XYZ file of C-alpha atoms in Angstrom:
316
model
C -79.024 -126.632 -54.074
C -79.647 -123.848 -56.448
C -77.053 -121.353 -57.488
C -77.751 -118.116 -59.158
C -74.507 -116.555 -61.121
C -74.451 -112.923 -60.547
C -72.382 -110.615 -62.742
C -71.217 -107.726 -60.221
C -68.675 -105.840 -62.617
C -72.150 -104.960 -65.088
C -74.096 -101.851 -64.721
C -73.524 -97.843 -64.305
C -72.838 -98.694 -60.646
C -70.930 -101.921 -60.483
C -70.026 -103.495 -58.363
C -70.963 -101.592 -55.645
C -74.676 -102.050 -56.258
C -74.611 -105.430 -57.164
C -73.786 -106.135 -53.826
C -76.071 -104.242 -52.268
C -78.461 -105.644 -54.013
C -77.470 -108.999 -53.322
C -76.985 -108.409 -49.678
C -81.116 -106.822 -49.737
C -81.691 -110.267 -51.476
C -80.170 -112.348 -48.642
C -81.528 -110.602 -45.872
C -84.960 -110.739 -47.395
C -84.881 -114.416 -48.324
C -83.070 -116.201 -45.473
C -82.753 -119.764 -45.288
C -84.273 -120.376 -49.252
C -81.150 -122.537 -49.707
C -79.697 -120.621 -52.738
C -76.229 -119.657 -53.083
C -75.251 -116.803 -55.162
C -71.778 -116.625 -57.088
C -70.201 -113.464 -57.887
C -68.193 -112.772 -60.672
C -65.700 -109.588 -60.728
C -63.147 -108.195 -59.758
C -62.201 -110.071 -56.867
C -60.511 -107.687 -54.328
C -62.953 -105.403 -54.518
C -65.699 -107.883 -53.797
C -63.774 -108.771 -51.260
C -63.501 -105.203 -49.700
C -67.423 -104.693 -50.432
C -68.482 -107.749 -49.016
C -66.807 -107.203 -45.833
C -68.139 -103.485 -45.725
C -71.466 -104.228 -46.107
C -71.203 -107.039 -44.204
C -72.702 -109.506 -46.243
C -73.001 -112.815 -45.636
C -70.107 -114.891 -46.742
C -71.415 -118.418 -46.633
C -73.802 -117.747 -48.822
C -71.602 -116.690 -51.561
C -68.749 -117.348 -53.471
C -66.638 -115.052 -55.748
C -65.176 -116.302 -58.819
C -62.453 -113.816 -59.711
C -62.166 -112.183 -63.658
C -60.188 -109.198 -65.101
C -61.801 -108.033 -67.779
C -64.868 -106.120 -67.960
C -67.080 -105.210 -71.134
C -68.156 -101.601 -71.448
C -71.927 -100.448 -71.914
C -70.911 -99.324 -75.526
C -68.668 -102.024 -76.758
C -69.496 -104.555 -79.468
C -71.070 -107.531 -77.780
C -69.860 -109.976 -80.115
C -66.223 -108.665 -80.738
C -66.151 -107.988 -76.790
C -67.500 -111.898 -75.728
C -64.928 -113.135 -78.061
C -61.549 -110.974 -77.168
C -62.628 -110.996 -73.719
C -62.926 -114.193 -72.267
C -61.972 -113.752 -68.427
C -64.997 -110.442 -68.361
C -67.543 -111.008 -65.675
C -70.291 -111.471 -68.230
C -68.244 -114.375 -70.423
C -66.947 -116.025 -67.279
C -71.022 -116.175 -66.435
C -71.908 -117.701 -69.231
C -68.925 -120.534 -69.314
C -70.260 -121.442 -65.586
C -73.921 -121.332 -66.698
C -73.013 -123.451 -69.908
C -71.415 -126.127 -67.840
C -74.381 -126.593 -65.091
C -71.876 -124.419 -62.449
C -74.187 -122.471 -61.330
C -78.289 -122.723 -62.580
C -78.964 -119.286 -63.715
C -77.189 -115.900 -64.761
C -78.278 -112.121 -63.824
C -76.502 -109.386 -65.552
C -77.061 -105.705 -65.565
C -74.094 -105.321 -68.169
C -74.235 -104.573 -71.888
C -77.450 -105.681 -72.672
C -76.038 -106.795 -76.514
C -73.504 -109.001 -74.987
C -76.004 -110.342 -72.448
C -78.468 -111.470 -75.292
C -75.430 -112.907 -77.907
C -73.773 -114.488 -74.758
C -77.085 -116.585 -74.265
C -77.463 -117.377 -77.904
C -74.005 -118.655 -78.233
C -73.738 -120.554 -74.532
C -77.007 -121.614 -73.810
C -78.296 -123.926 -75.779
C -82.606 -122.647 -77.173
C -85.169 -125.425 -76.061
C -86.055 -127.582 -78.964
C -88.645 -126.267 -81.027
C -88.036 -122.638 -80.604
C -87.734 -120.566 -84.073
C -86.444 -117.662 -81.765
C -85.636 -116.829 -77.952
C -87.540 -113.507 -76.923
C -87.056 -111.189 -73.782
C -90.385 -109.247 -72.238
C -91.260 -106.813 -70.423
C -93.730 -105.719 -67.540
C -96.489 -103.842 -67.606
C -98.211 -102.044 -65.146
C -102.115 -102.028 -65.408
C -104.212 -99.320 -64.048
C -106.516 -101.825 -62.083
C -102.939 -102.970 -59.661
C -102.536 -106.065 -62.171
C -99.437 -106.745 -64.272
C -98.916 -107.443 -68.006
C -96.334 -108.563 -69.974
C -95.518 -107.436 -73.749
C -92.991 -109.366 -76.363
C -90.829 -109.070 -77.878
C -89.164 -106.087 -76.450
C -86.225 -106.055 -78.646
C -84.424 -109.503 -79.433
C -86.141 -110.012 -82.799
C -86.789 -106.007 -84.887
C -88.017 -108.216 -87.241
C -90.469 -111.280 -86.985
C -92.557 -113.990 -88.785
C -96.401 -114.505 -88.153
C -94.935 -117.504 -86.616
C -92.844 -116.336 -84.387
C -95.327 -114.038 -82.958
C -97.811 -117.403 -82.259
C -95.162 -118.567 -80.363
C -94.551 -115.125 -78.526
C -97.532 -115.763 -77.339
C -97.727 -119.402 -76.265
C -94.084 -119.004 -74.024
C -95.983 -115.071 -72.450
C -98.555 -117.312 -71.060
C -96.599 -120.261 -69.870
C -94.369 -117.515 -68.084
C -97.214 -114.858 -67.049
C -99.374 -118.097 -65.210
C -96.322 -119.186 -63.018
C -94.713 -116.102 -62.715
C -97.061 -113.175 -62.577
C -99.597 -116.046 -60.818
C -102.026 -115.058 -63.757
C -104.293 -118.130 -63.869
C -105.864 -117.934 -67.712
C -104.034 -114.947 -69.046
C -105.665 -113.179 -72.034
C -103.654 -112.577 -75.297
C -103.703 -110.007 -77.163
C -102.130 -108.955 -80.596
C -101.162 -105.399 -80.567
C -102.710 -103.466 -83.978
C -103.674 -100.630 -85.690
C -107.370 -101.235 -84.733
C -109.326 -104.337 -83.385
C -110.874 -105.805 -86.164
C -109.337 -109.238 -87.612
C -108.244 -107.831 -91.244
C -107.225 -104.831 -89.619
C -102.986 -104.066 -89.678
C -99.729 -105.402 -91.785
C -98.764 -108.111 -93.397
C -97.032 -109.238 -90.333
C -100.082 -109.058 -87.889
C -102.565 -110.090 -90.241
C -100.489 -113.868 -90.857
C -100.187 -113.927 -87.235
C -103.963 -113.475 -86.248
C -105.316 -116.748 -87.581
C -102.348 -118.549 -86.092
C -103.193 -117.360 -82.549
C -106.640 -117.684 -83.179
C -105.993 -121.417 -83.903
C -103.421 -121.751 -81.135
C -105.056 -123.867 -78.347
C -102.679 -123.129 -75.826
C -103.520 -120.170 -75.574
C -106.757 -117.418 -74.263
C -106.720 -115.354 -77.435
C -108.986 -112.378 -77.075
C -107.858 -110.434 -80.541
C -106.285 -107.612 -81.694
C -105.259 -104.967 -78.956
C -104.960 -101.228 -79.631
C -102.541 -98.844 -78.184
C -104.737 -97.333 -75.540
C -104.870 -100.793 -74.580
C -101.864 -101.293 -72.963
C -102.745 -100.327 -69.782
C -105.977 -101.394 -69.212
C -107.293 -104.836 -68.280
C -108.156 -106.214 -71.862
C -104.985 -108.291 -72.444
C -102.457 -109.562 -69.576
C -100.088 -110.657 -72.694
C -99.295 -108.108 -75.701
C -97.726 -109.887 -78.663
C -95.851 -107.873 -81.063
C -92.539 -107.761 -82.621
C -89.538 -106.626 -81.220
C -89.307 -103.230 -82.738
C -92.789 -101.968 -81.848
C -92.041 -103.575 -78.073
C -89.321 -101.723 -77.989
C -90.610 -98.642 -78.538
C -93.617 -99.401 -75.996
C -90.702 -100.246 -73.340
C -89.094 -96.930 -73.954
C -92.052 -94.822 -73.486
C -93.087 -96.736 -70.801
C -89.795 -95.876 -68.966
C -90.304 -92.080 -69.838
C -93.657 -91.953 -67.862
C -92.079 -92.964 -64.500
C -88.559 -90.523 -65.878
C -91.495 -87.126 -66.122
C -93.522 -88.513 -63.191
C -90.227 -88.508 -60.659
C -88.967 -85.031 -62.239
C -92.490 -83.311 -62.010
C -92.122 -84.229 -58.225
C -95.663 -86.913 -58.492
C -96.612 -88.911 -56.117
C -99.069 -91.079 -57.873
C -99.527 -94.888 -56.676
C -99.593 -95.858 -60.428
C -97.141 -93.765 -62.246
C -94.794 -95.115 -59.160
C -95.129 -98.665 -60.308
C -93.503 -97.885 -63.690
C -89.913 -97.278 -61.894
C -88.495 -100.766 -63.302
C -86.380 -101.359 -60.324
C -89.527 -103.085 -58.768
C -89.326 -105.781 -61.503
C -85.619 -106.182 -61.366
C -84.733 -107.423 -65.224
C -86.260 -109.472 -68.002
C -85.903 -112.691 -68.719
C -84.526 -114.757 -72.497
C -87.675 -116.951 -72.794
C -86.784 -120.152 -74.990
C -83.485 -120.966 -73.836
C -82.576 -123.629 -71.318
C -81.774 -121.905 -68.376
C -82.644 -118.866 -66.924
C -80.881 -115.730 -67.934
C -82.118 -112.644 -67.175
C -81.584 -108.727 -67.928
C -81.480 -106.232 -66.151
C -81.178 -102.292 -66.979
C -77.781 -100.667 -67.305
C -78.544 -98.335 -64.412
C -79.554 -100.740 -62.029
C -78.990 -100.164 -57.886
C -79.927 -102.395 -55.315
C -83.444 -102.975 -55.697
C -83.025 -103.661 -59.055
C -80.459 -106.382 -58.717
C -82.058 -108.108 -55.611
C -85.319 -108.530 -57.509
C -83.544 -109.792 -60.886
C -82.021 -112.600 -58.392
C -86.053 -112.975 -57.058
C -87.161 -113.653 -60.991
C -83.923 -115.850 -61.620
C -85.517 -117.684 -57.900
C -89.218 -117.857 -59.193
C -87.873 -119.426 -62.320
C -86.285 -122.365 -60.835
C -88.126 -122.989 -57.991
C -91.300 -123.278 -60.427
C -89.619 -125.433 -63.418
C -90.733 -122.784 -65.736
C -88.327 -123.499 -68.105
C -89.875 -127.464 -68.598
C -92.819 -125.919 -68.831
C -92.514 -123.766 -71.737
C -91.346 -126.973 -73.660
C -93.578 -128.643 -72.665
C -96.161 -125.936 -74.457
C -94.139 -125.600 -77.488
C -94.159 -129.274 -78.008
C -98.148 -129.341 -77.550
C -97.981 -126.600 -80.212
């Protein structure tokens, strides 16, 4: 039986919306034979639970006292508090407790709590996290890094790309996704030192569709379902992304595709390159959010993703 860890005290409005979220996850996904365990403060997901009548067989609350704020430092924070709902996550994670860990909680402590706990599959110069993005012909793509690594190797950005689409073809259900290298302009010489090492390396990488270098007015078409770059230019693309649904919702539109930027339909990202699932979510998170992080945590086990990608950077 699979059991996703779920940290309820993380987020702008924990727990309360954790719950919710989990109890929209439950009632959409009955009988899938995964329990959920929910780490927090344990009266009041007590209190919650039996408000919003959620079912209680299905879950089980593992009670901590300590919580780490958005704005604390992660690694000072993980260390001095050991009973928080996002360190308690990770011990049960680390010793095969539960199978995989959703947090909307401070996002730093989220990504050093997975680099200290979880062991990173063999082979892996550095985990990355990704992002989706919405294409104008109803598709999906993904970009990465978002954020992990500010600063990356040519070869680092090869492998970017071999664990985007590993993940994008049994996740996203993208049969031969196209990669692309996000540039300054298309042709191969074209860009920094950075992208120019990394363009013969996906170019030679045979696990891989590599269709070239990708521009900016790129993103959002159908050239590339997988946009390699490093994780301070992915970070910037994430934030600007986010804007378009922010001036969409407060200019009152109601367009089909500026709606599918609101990131609550994706629910959170996941740590690719580490051995179990982990996955993000955004600090202001409600209960769509959190019910579809706990569908991508889901997807990720049921389809052995994880074996997969080291299986691909083993071939590599």
């Amino acid at each position: 039986m699979m059991n996703i860890g779920i940290d309820t005290m993380g987020g702008d409005f924990a727990p309360l919306e954790a719950l919710r979220g989990v109890k929209k996850y439950l009632s959409q996904n009955e009988g899938n034979g995964i329990q959920l365990t929910l780490f927090g403060d344990e009266a009041a997901i007590k209190e919650i639970i039996a408000e919003e009548q959620i079912p209680e067989e299905q879950v089980t609350v593992v009670a901590t006292t300590q919580i780490i704020g958005m704005h604390e430092h992660p690694t000072k924070a993980l260390k001095e508090k050991t009973d928080s709902s996002i360190a308690v996550g990770f011990q049960y994670l680390a010793k095969g407790k539960t199978n995989a860990f959703v947090s909307a909680g401070n996002t730093g402590a989220m990504l050093v709590g997975t680099l200290f706990s979880i062991k990173t599959i063999e082979g892996i110069l550095r985990p990355v996290i990704s992002s989706i993005i919405p294409k104008k012909n109803g598709g999906t793509g993904l970009v990465l890094d978002v954020g992990l690594n500010a600063d990356c190797k040519p070869e680092q950005l090869n492998q970017f790309a071999t664990l985007g689409a590993v993940y994008a073809k049994h996740i996203l259900e993208i049969p031969h996704p196209k990669v692309g290298l996000i540039n300054v302009g298309e042709e191969e010489g074209k860009g920094n030192i950075l992208t120019q090492g990394a363009y013969p390396l996906l170019k030679e990488n045979r696990n891989i569709r590599f269709i070239g270098n990708i521009e900016g007015r790129d993103l959002f078409n159908d050239k590339a379902d997988i946009m390699v770059c490093d994780g301070f230019t992915g970070n910037i693309i994430l934030k600007l992304a986010e804007s378009i649904y922010d001036i969409s919702t407060a200019e009152a539109l109601n367009n089909s595709y500026l709606n599918r930027f609101n990131f609550e339909i994706y629910g959170g990202t996941p740590v690719l390159g580490v051995e179990h699932p982990v996955v993000v979510g955004h600090g202001i998170s409600k209960a769509t959010a959190f019910s579809n992080m706990i569908l991508v945590a889901e997807k990720m086990l049921q389809t052995d993703v994880l074996q997969k990608l080291k299986e691909a950077v083993q071939q590599s």
